[in-house]
Amino acid sequence: MKIDLISIFPEYFAPLKLSLIGKAEQDGLLSIQIHDLRDFTSDGHRTVDDTPYGGGAGMVMKAQPWGDATDPIIENNPQIIVIVPTPSGQVLTQEMAAELSKADHLLFLCGRYEGIDARVMTDLSTRVDLREISIGDYVLAGGEVAALVMIEAITRLIPGVLGNAASLIEESHSLIQDGQSLVEYPNFTKPPLWRGLPVPEVLTSGNHGEIAKWRAAQALARTHKIKQIKPMNGDQ
Ligand code: 6GU
């Protein structure tokens, strides 16, 4: 997968060199390119923002630098998916991450201030698959951290990026009830007793059927607790 990122703070993406994503890039599974929006400005001050038409607080990112930065990237890649991280977008789900992990090429437009001139999105949406995506119901100062979150959620689902393929398969088994993802069951490792707290007996029983049943029940109970979704078939 190829990933392009455009931002006025390219240094924000230094963590992409670390851990699984950094390794995946070294292994040739990912190719990440970061672009400085200010390289596409046309004035000496490298201005990227201006006051909003209609008035109001804050500044809006000018259309021209975004247009000039995105044109060469999408030019020869009509199948590219362009993602605009924004608190007014559709909230990212595991299902969306799974779908996006199948893409060949993603481009993230990381805006700051009160957002990007809306004509940039209108113009892009005539030529490419454009998605405005939020990472949750709160407001960040810019799209960079949200893009990092999205990239981690998406790229760990690419075959070979996560070290342990078995853990992905296990995860997919515990997904989706009524279109909602199930959270994981609690995990334990040695020692069997820590600060007076024992490991649940079933996990040391060696009975794999009982272990699977216990884990499924725990995952369901935790999911109901945090998401307040209705239990199926009236069971608690
Ligand atoms: Cl994607 N961007 C910003 N700026 N704030 C957010 C967000 C994105 N998702 C939630 N809050």
PDB file of C-alpha atoms and ligand atoms in Angstrom:
ATOM      1  CA  MET A   1       0.000   0.000   0.000  1.00  0.00           C
ATOM      2  CA  LYS A   2       1.149   3.513  -0.835  1.00  0.00           C
ATOM      3  CA  ILE A   3       0.276   6.281   1.637  1.00  0.00           C
ATOM      4  CA  ASP A   4       0.720   9.987   0.938  1.00  0.00           C
ATOM      5  CA  LEU A   5       0.220  12.585   3.676  1.00  0.00           C
ATOM      6  CA  ILE A   6      -0.062  16.338   3.249  1.00  0.00           C
ATOM      7  CA  SER A   7       0.355  18.599   6.298  1.00  0.00           C
ATOM      8  CA  ILE A   8       1.973  21.840   7.457  1.00  0.00           C
ATOM      9  CA  PHE A   9       3.636  19.768  10.221  1.00  0.00           C
ATOM     10  CA  PRO A  10       5.480  16.916   8.476  1.00  0.00           C
ATOM     11  CA  GLU A  11       7.393  16.206  11.720  1.00  0.00           C
ATOM     12  CA  TYR A  12       4.167  14.936  13.285  1.00  0.00           C
ATOM     13  CA  PHE A  13       4.588  11.729  11.311  1.00  0.00           C
ATOM     14  CA  ALA A  14       7.965  10.708  12.754  1.00  0.00           C
ATOM     15  CA  PRO A  15       6.317   7.814  14.699  1.00  0.00           C
ATOM     16  CA  LEU A  16       5.521   6.111  11.391  1.00  0.00           C
ATOM     17  CA  LYS A  17       9.200   5.104  11.308  1.00  0.00           C
ATOM     18  CA  LEU A  18       8.709   3.061  14.502  1.00  0.00           C
ATOM     19  CA  SER A  19       7.339  -0.327  15.425  1.00  0.00           C
ATOM     20  CA  LEU A  20       5.147  -2.398  13.096  1.00  0.00           C
ATOM     21  CA  ILE A  21       4.556   0.358  10.556  1.00  0.00           C
ATOM     22  CA  GLY A  22       8.246   1.243  10.332  1.00  0.00           C
ATOM     23  CA  LYS A  23       9.079  -2.448   9.901  1.00  0.00           C
ATOM     24  CA  ALA A  24       6.365  -2.853   7.244  1.00  0.00           C
ATOM     25  CA  GLU A  25       7.883   0.012   5.282  1.00  0.00           C
ATOM     26  CA  GLN A  26      11.364  -1.548   5.527  1.00  0.00           C
ATOM     27  CA  ASP A  27       9.844  -4.834   4.341  1.00  0.00           C
ATOM     28  CA  GLY A  28       8.329  -3.112   1.298  1.00  0.00           C
ATOM     29  CA  LEU A  29       4.705  -3.708   2.363  1.00  0.00           C
ATOM     30  CA  LEU A  30       4.109   0.014   2.816  1.00  0.00           C
ATOM     31  CA  SER A  31       5.468   3.090   1.135  1.00  0.00           C
ATOM     32  CA  ILE A  32       4.797   6.321   3.012  1.00  0.00           C
ATOM     33  CA  GLN A  33       5.434   9.766   1.571  1.00  0.00           C
ATOM     34  CA  ILE A  34       4.997  12.980   3.545  1.00  0.00           C
ATOM     35  CA  HIS A  35       4.454  16.319   1.811  1.00  0.00           C
ATOM     36  CA  ASP A  36       4.772  19.808   3.311  1.00  0.00           C
ATOM     37  CA  LEU A  37       1.739  21.881   2.269  1.00  0.00           C
ATOM     38  CA  ARG A  38       3.844  25.043   2.488  1.00  0.00           C
ATOM     39  CA  ASP A  39       5.954  23.813  -0.451  1.00  0.00           C
ATOM     40  CA  PHE A  40       2.848  24.478  -2.582  1.00  0.00           C
ATOM     41  CA  THR A  41       2.223  28.075  -1.497  1.00  0.00           C
ATOM     42  CA  SER A  42       2.776  30.885  -3.980  1.00  0.00           C
ATOM     43  CA  ASP A  43       3.798  33.809  -1.735  1.00  0.00           C
ATOM     44  CA  GLY A  44       6.988  34.670   0.129  1.00  0.00           C
ATOM     45  CA  HIS A  45       5.339  34.146   3.511  1.00  0.00           C
ATOM     46  CA  ARG A  46       4.216  30.625   2.526  1.00  0.00           C
ATOM     47  CA  THR A  47       0.665  31.470   3.620  1.00  0.00           C
ATOM     48  CA  VAL A  48      -1.746  28.556   3.976  1.00  0.00           C
ATOM     49  CA  ASP A  49      -4.722  30.240   5.681  1.00  0.00           C
ATOM     50  CA  ASP A  50      -7.017  33.252   5.427  1.00  0.00           C
ATOM     51  CA  THR A  51     -10.108  34.714   7.112  1.00  0.00           C
ATOM     52  CA  PRO A  52     -13.462  32.992   6.531  1.00  0.00           C
ATOM     53  CA  TYR A  53     -16.039  34.428   4.120  1.00  0.00           C
ATOM     54  CA  GLY A  54     -19.131  35.326   6.118  1.00  0.00           C
ATOM     55  CA  GLY A  55     -17.053  36.178   9.173  1.00  0.00           C
ATOM     56  CA  GLY A  56     -16.535  34.234  12.353  1.00  0.00           C
ATOM     57  CA  ALA A  57     -13.671  33.090  14.534  1.00  0.00           C
ATOM     58  CA  GLY A  58     -10.512  31.426  13.324  1.00  0.00           C
ATOM     59  CA  MET A  59      -8.865  30.931   9.970  1.00  0.00           C
ATOM     60  CA  VAL A  60      -9.630  28.692   6.988  1.00  0.00           C
ATOM     61  CA  MET A  61      -7.026  26.860   4.909  1.00  0.00           C
ATOM     62  CA  LYS A  62      -6.758  28.306   1.414  1.00  0.00           C
ATOM     63  CA  ALA A  63      -7.839  26.121  -1.511  1.00  0.00           C
ATOM     64  CA  GLN A  64      -4.892  26.833  -3.819  1.00  0.00           C
ATOM     65  CA  PRO A  65      -2.080  25.092  -1.873  1.00  0.00           C
ATOM     66  CA  TRP A  66      -4.302  22.015  -1.341  1.00  0.00           C
ATOM     67  CA  GLY A  67      -5.259  21.912  -5.022  1.00  0.00           C
ATOM     68  CA  ASP A  68      -1.650  22.218  -6.157  1.00  0.00           C
ATOM     69  CA  ALA A  69      -0.388  19.667  -3.597  1.00  0.00           C
ATOM     70  CA  THR A  70      -3.035  17.041  -4.413  1.00  0.00           C
ATOM     71  CA  ASP A  71      -3.100  17.355  -8.244  1.00  0.00           C
ATOM     72  CA  PRO A  72       0.240  15.611  -8.927  1.00  0.00           C
ATOM     73  CA  ILE A  73      -0.533  12.820  -6.434  1.00  0.00           C
ATOM     74  CA  ILE A  74      -3.944  11.938  -7.846  1.00  0.00           C
ATOM     75  CA  GLU A  75      -3.059  12.675 -11.491  1.00  0.00           C
ATOM     76  CA  ASN A  76      -2.048   9.153 -12.436  1.00  0.00           C
ATOM     77  CA  ASN A  77      -3.963   7.392  -9.648  1.00  0.00           C
ATOM     78  CA  PRO A  78      -7.704   7.596 -10.316  1.00  0.00           C
ATOM     79  CA  GLN A  79      -8.239   4.615  -7.950  1.00  0.00           C
ATOM     80  CA  ILE A  80      -6.697   6.520  -5.010  1.00  0.00           C
ATOM     81  CA  ILE A  81      -8.827   6.999  -1.873  1.00  0.00           C
ATOM     82  CA  VAL A  82      -8.487  10.503  -0.439  1.00  0.00           C
ATOM     83  CA  ILE A  83      -9.146  10.767   3.288  1.00  0.00           C
ATOM     84  CA  VAL A  84      -9.820  14.089   4.992  1.00  0.00           C
ATOM     85  CA  PRO A  85      -9.613  13.696   8.785  1.00  0.00           C
ATOM     86  CA  THR A  86     -12.266  15.986  10.244  1.00  0.00           C
ATOM     87  CA  PRO A  87     -14.474  16.009  13.333  1.00  0.00           C
ATOM     88  CA  SER A  88     -17.448  16.521  10.990  1.00  0.00           C
ATOM     89  CA  GLY A  89     -16.784  13.271   9.119  1.00  0.00           C
ATOM     90  CA  GLN A  90     -18.158   9.749   9.478  1.00  0.00           C
ATOM     91  CA  VAL A  91     -16.710   8.107  12.610  1.00  0.00           C
ATOM     92  CA  LEU A  92     -14.070   5.452  11.863  1.00  0.00           C
ATOM     93  CA  THR A  93     -15.126   1.877  12.634  1.00  0.00           C
ATOM     94  CA  GLN A  94     -13.279  -1.442  12.451  1.00  0.00           C
ATOM     95  CA  GLU A  95     -15.340  -2.253   9.331  1.00  0.00           C
ATOM     96  CA  MET A  96     -14.181   0.950   7.614  1.00  0.00           C
ATOM     97  CA  ALA A  97     -10.573   0.223   8.599  1.00  0.00           C
ATOM     98  CA  ALA A  98     -10.893  -3.279   7.115  1.00  0.00           C
ATOM     99  CA  GLU A  99     -12.277  -1.900   3.854  1.00  0.00           C
ATOM    100  CA  LEU A 100      -9.568   0.775   3.619  1.00  0.00           C
ATOM    101  CA  SER A 101      -6.841  -1.824   4.306  1.00  0.00           C
ATOM    102  CA  LYS A 102      -7.631  -3.310   0.866  1.00  0.00           C
ATOM    103  CA  ALA A 103      -6.868  -0.050  -0.971  1.00  0.00           C
ATOM    104  CA  ASP A 104      -3.701   0.273  -3.075  1.00  0.00           C
ATOM    105  CA  HIS A 105      -3.199   3.966  -2.390  1.00  0.00           C
ATOM    106  CA  LEU A 106      -4.414   6.362   0.311  1.00  0.00           C
ATOM    107  CA  LEU A 107      -3.906  10.117   0.495  1.00  0.00           C
ATOM    108  CA  PHE A 108      -4.504  11.957   3.790  1.00  0.00           C
ATOM    109  CA  LEU A 109      -5.163  15.697   3.801  1.00  0.00           C
ATOM    110  CA  CYS A 110      -4.360  16.919   7.314  1.00  0.00           C
ATOM    111  CA  GLY A 111      -5.900  20.309   7.904  1.00  0.00           C
ATOM    112  CA  ARG A 112      -5.449  22.751  10.795  1.00  0.00           C
ATOM    113  CA  TYR A 113      -7.387  25.777  12.021  1.00  0.00           C
ATOM    114  CA  GLU A 114     -11.119  25.776  11.223  1.00  0.00           C
ATOM    115  CA  GLY A 115     -10.623  23.394   8.315  1.00  0.00           C
ATOM    116  CA  ILE A 116     -10.002  23.506   4.574  1.00  0.00           C
ATOM    117  CA  ASP A 117     -11.921  25.652   2.048  1.00  0.00           C
ATOM    118  CA  ALA A 118     -14.860  23.360   1.197  1.00  0.00           C
ATOM    119  CA  ARG A 119     -14.264  23.767  -2.551  1.00  0.00           C
ATOM    120  CA  VAL A 120     -11.164  21.554  -2.236  1.00  0.00           C
ATOM    121  CA  MET A 121     -13.384  18.618  -1.224  1.00  0.00           C
ATOM    122  CA  THR A 122     -16.042  19.500  -3.830  1.00  0.00           C
ATOM    123  CA  ASP A 123     -13.408  19.561  -6.568  1.00  0.00           C
ATOM    124  CA  LEU A 124     -11.662  16.345  -5.428  1.00  0.00           C
ATOM    125  CA  SER A 125     -14.936  14.442  -5.131  1.00  0.00           C
ATOM    126  CA  THR A 126     -15.546  14.850  -8.882  1.00  0.00           C
ATOM    127  CA  ARG A 127     -12.347  12.928  -9.638  1.00  0.00           C
ATOM    128  CA  VAL A 128     -11.599  10.549  -6.758  1.00  0.00           C
ATOM    129  CA  ASP A 129     -13.152   8.522  -3.957  1.00  0.00           C
ATOM    130  CA  LEU A 130     -13.160  11.117  -1.170  1.00  0.00           C
ATOM    131  CA  ARG A 131     -13.902  10.244   2.475  1.00  0.00           C
ATOM    132  CA  GLU A 132     -14.285  12.703   5.336  1.00  0.00           C
ATOM    133  CA  ILE A 133     -13.560  10.666   8.463  1.00  0.00           C
ATOM    134  CA  SER A 134     -13.582  11.482  12.188  1.00  0.00           C
ATOM    135  CA  ILE A 135     -11.940   9.390  14.905  1.00  0.00           C
ATOM    136  CA  GLY A 136     -14.516  10.195  17.588  1.00  0.00           C
ATOM    137  CA  ASP A 137     -16.872  12.688  19.141  1.00  0.00           C
ATOM    138  CA  TYR A 138     -14.387  15.339  20.305  1.00  0.00           C
ATOM    139  CA  VAL A 139     -12.306  18.015  18.583  1.00  0.00           C
ATOM    140  CA  LEU A 140      -8.547  17.857  17.985  1.00  0.00           C
ATOM    141  CA  ALA A 141      -6.385  20.815  16.960  1.00  0.00           C
ATOM    142  CA  GLY A 142      -5.627  19.268  13.576  1.00  0.00           C
ATOM    143  CA  GLY A 143      -5.881  16.182  11.403  1.00  0.00           C
ATOM    144  CA  GLU A 144      -2.346  14.858  11.965  1.00  0.00           C
ATOM    145  CA  VAL A 145      -2.934  12.791  15.097  1.00  0.00           C
ATOM    146  CA  ALA A 146      -6.228  11.517  13.663  1.00  0.00           C
ATOM    147  CA  ALA A 147      -4.402  10.428  10.482  1.00  0.00           C
ATOM    148  CA  LEU A 148      -1.859   8.525  12.622  1.00  0.00           C
ATOM    149  CA  VAL A 149      -4.715   6.742  14.378  1.00  0.00           C
ATOM    150  CA  MET A 150      -6.372   5.859  11.073  1.00  0.00           C
ATOM    151  CA  ILE A 151      -3.083   4.662   9.531  1.00  0.00           C
ATOM    152  CA  GLU A 152      -2.397   2.380  12.492  1.00  0.00           C
ATOM    153  CA  ALA A 153      -5.940   0.962  12.451  1.00  0.00           C
ATOM    154  CA  ILE A 154      -5.792   0.389   8.672  1.00  0.00           C
ATOM    155  CA  THR A 155      -2.234  -0.853   8.129  1.00  0.00           C
ATOM    156  CA  ARG A 156      -2.230  -3.444  10.916  1.00  0.00           C
ATOM    157  CA  LEU A 157      -4.938  -5.239   8.886  1.00  0.00           C
ATOM    158  CA  ILE A 158      -2.699  -5.572   5.806  1.00  0.00           C
ATOM    159  CA  PRO A 159      -1.455  -9.174   5.524  1.00  0.00           C
ATOM    160  CA  GLY A 160       2.136  -9.350   6.795  1.00  0.00           C
ATOM    161  CA  VAL A 161       2.121  -6.040   8.687  1.00  0.00           C
ATOM    162  CA  LEU A 162       1.005  -7.475  12.019  1.00  0.00           C
ATOM    163  CA  GLY A 163       3.667  -9.944  13.156  1.00  0.00           C
ATOM    164  CA  ASN A 164       1.145 -12.549  14.275  1.00  0.00           C
ATOM    165  CA  ALA A 165      -1.461 -13.416  11.614  1.00  0.00           C
ATOM    166  CA  ALA A 166      -3.218 -15.745  14.080  1.00  0.00           C
ATOM    167  CA  SER A 167      -4.129 -12.858  16.363  1.00  0.00           C
ATOM    168  CA  LEU A 168      -5.893 -11.106  13.455  1.00  0.00           C
ATOM    169  CA  ILE A 169      -7.910 -14.244  12.669  1.00  0.00           C
ATOM    170  CA  GLU A 170      -8.828 -14.603  16.331  1.00  0.00           C
ATOM    171  CA  GLU A 171      -9.837 -10.946  16.403  1.00  0.00           C
ATOM    172  CA  SER A 172     -12.050 -11.345  13.336  1.00  0.00           C
ATOM    173  CA  HIS A 173     -13.871 -14.234  15.046  1.00  0.00           C
ATOM    174  CA  SER A 174     -14.754 -11.990  17.951  1.00  0.00           C
ATOM    175  CA  LEU A 175     -16.068  -9.210  15.716  1.00  0.00           C
ATOM    176  CA  ILE A 176     -19.548  -7.949  14.912  1.00  0.00           C
ATOM    177  CA  GLN A 177     -22.805  -8.419  16.689  1.00  0.00           C
ATOM    178  CA  ASP A 178     -25.609  -6.337  15.195  1.00  0.00           C
ATOM    179  CA  GLY A 179     -22.961  -4.562  13.119  1.00  0.00           C
ATOM    180  CA  GLN A 180     -21.065  -3.582  16.290  1.00  0.00           C
ATOM    181  CA  SER A 181     -17.607  -4.880  17.064  1.00  0.00           C
ATOM    182  CA  LEU A 182     -17.161  -7.004  20.143  1.00  0.00           C
ATOM    183  CA  VAL A 183     -14.385  -5.977  22.524  1.00  0.00           C
ATOM    184  CA  GLU A 184     -11.732  -8.490  23.591  1.00  0.00           C
ATOM    185  CA  TYR A 185     -11.910 -10.844  26.561  1.00  0.00           C
ATOM    186  CA  PRO A 186      -9.426 -10.157  29.420  1.00  0.00           C
ATOM    187  CA  ASN A 187      -5.972 -11.721  29.121  1.00  0.00           C
ATOM    188  CA  PHE A 188      -3.656 -13.204  31.765  1.00  0.00           C
ATOM    189  CA  THR A 189      -0.068 -14.456  31.809  1.00  0.00           C
ATOM    190  CA  LYS A 190       2.294 -15.880  34.431  1.00  0.00           C
ATOM    191  CA  PRO A 191       2.493 -15.870  37.431  1.00  0.00           C
ATOM    192  CA  PRO A 192      -0.763 -17.651  38.401  1.00  0.00           C
ATOM    193  CA  LEU A 193      -1.086 -15.518  41.572  1.00  0.00           C
ATOM    194  CA  TRP A 194      -0.173 -11.791  41.655  1.00  0.00           C
ATOM    195  CA  ARG A 195      -0.893  -9.443  44.592  1.00  0.00           C
ATOM    196  CA  GLY A 196      -3.340 -12.016  45.873  1.00  0.00           C
ATOM    197  CA  LEU A 197      -5.165 -12.067  42.534  1.00  0.00           C
ATOM    198  CA  PRO A 198      -5.471 -15.505  40.906  1.00  0.00           C
ATOM    199  CA  VAL A 199      -5.840 -16.235  37.187  1.00  0.00           C
ATOM    200  CA  PRO A 200      -9.413 -17.480  36.483  1.00  0.00           C
ATOM    201  CA  GLU A 201      -9.335 -21.234  37.035  1.00  0.00           C
ATOM    202  CA  VAL A 202     -10.906 -22.116  33.693  1.00  0.00           C
ATOM    203  CA  LEU A 203      -7.850 -20.741  31.854  1.00  0.00           C
ATOM    204  CA  THR A 204      -5.523 -23.224  33.573  1.00  0.00           C
ATOM    205  CA  SER A 205      -7.954 -26.158  33.181  1.00  0.00           C
ATOM    206  CA  GLY A 206      -6.718 -27.185  29.740  1.00  0.00           C
ATOM    207  CA  ASN A 207     -10.360 -27.550  28.643  1.00  0.00           C
ATOM    208  CA  HIS A 208     -10.358 -25.629  25.367  1.00  0.00           C
ATOM    209  CA  GLY A 209     -14.115 -25.808  24.891  1.00  0.00           C
ATOM    210  CA  GLU A 210     -14.746 -24.282  28.325  1.00  0.00           C
ATOM    211  CA  ILE A 211     -12.024 -21.667  27.752  1.00  0.00           C
ATOM    212  CA  ALA A 212     -13.628 -20.586  24.460  1.00  0.00           C
ATOM    213  CA  LYS A 213     -17.067 -20.404  26.115  1.00  0.00           C
ATOM    214  CA  TRP A 214     -15.715 -18.360  29.057  1.00  0.00           C
ATOM    215  CA  ARG A 215     -13.896 -15.947  26.739  1.00  0.00           C
ATOM    216  CA  ALA A 216     -16.972 -15.437  24.537  1.00  0.00           C
ATOM    217  CA  ALA A 217     -19.109 -14.704  27.606  1.00  0.00           C
ATOM    218  CA  GLN A 218     -16.518 -12.251  28.963  1.00  0.00           C
ATOM    219  CA  ALA A 219     -16.233 -10.449  25.618  1.00  0.00           C
ATOM    220  CA  LEU A 220     -20.008 -10.138  25.354  1.00  0.00           C
ATOM    221  CA  ALA A 221     -20.384  -8.907  28.943  1.00  0.00           C
ATOM    222  CA  ARG A 222     -17.645  -6.287  28.464  1.00  0.00           C
ATOM    223  CA  THR A 223     -19.178  -5.161  25.176  1.00  0.00           C
ATOM    224  CA  HIS A 224     -22.607  -4.746  26.734  1.00  0.00           C
ATOM    225  CA  LYS A 225     -21.090  -2.819  29.611  1.00  0.00           C
ATOM    226  CA  ILE A 226     -19.172  -0.280  27.505  1.00  0.00           C
ATOM    227  CA  LYS A 227     -21.540   0.055  24.539  1.00  0.00           C
ATOM    228  CA  GLN A 228     -24.897  -0.455  26.224  1.00  0.00           C
ATOM    229  CA  ILE A 229     -26.034  -2.573  23.280  1.00  0.00           C
ATOM    230  CA  LYS A 230     -29.048  -4.801  23.766  1.00  0.00           C
ATOM    231  CA  PRO A 231     -28.194  -8.412  24.572  1.00  0.00           C
ATOM    232  CA  MET A 232     -29.387 -10.871  21.859  1.00  0.00           C
ATOM    233  CA  ASN A 233     -32.137 -13.437  22.676  1.00  0.00           C
ATOM    234  CA  GLY A 234     -32.792 -11.739  25.981  1.00  0.00           C
ATOM    235  CA  ASP A 235     -29.690 -13.285  27.581  1.00  0.00           C
ATOM    236  CA  GLN A 236     -27.678 -11.089  29.944  1.00  0.00           C
TER     237      GLN A 236
HETATM  238 CL1  6GU B   1     -10.324  13.404  12.141  1.00  0.00          CL
HETATM  239  N1  6GU B   1      -9.836  15.798  13.141  1.00  0.00           N
HETATM  240  C1  6GU B   1      -9.937  16.724  14.103  1.00  0.00           C
HETATM  241  N2  6GU B   1      -9.342  17.903  13.925  1.00  0.00           N
HETATM  242  N3  6GU B   1     -10.600  16.527  15.231  1.00  0.00           N
HETATM  243  C2  6GU B   1     -11.177  15.331  15.378  1.00  0.00           C
HETATM  244  C3  6GU B   1     -11.098  14.329  14.417  1.00  0.00           C
HETATM  245  C4  6GU B   1     -10.418  14.582  13.295  1.00  0.00           C
HETATM  246  N4  6GU B   1     -11.781  13.260  14.862  1.00  0.00           N
HETATM  247  C5  6GU B   1     -12.259  13.602  16.037  1.00  0.00           C
HETATM  248  N5  6GU B   1     -11.898  14.846  16.356  1.00  0.00           N
END
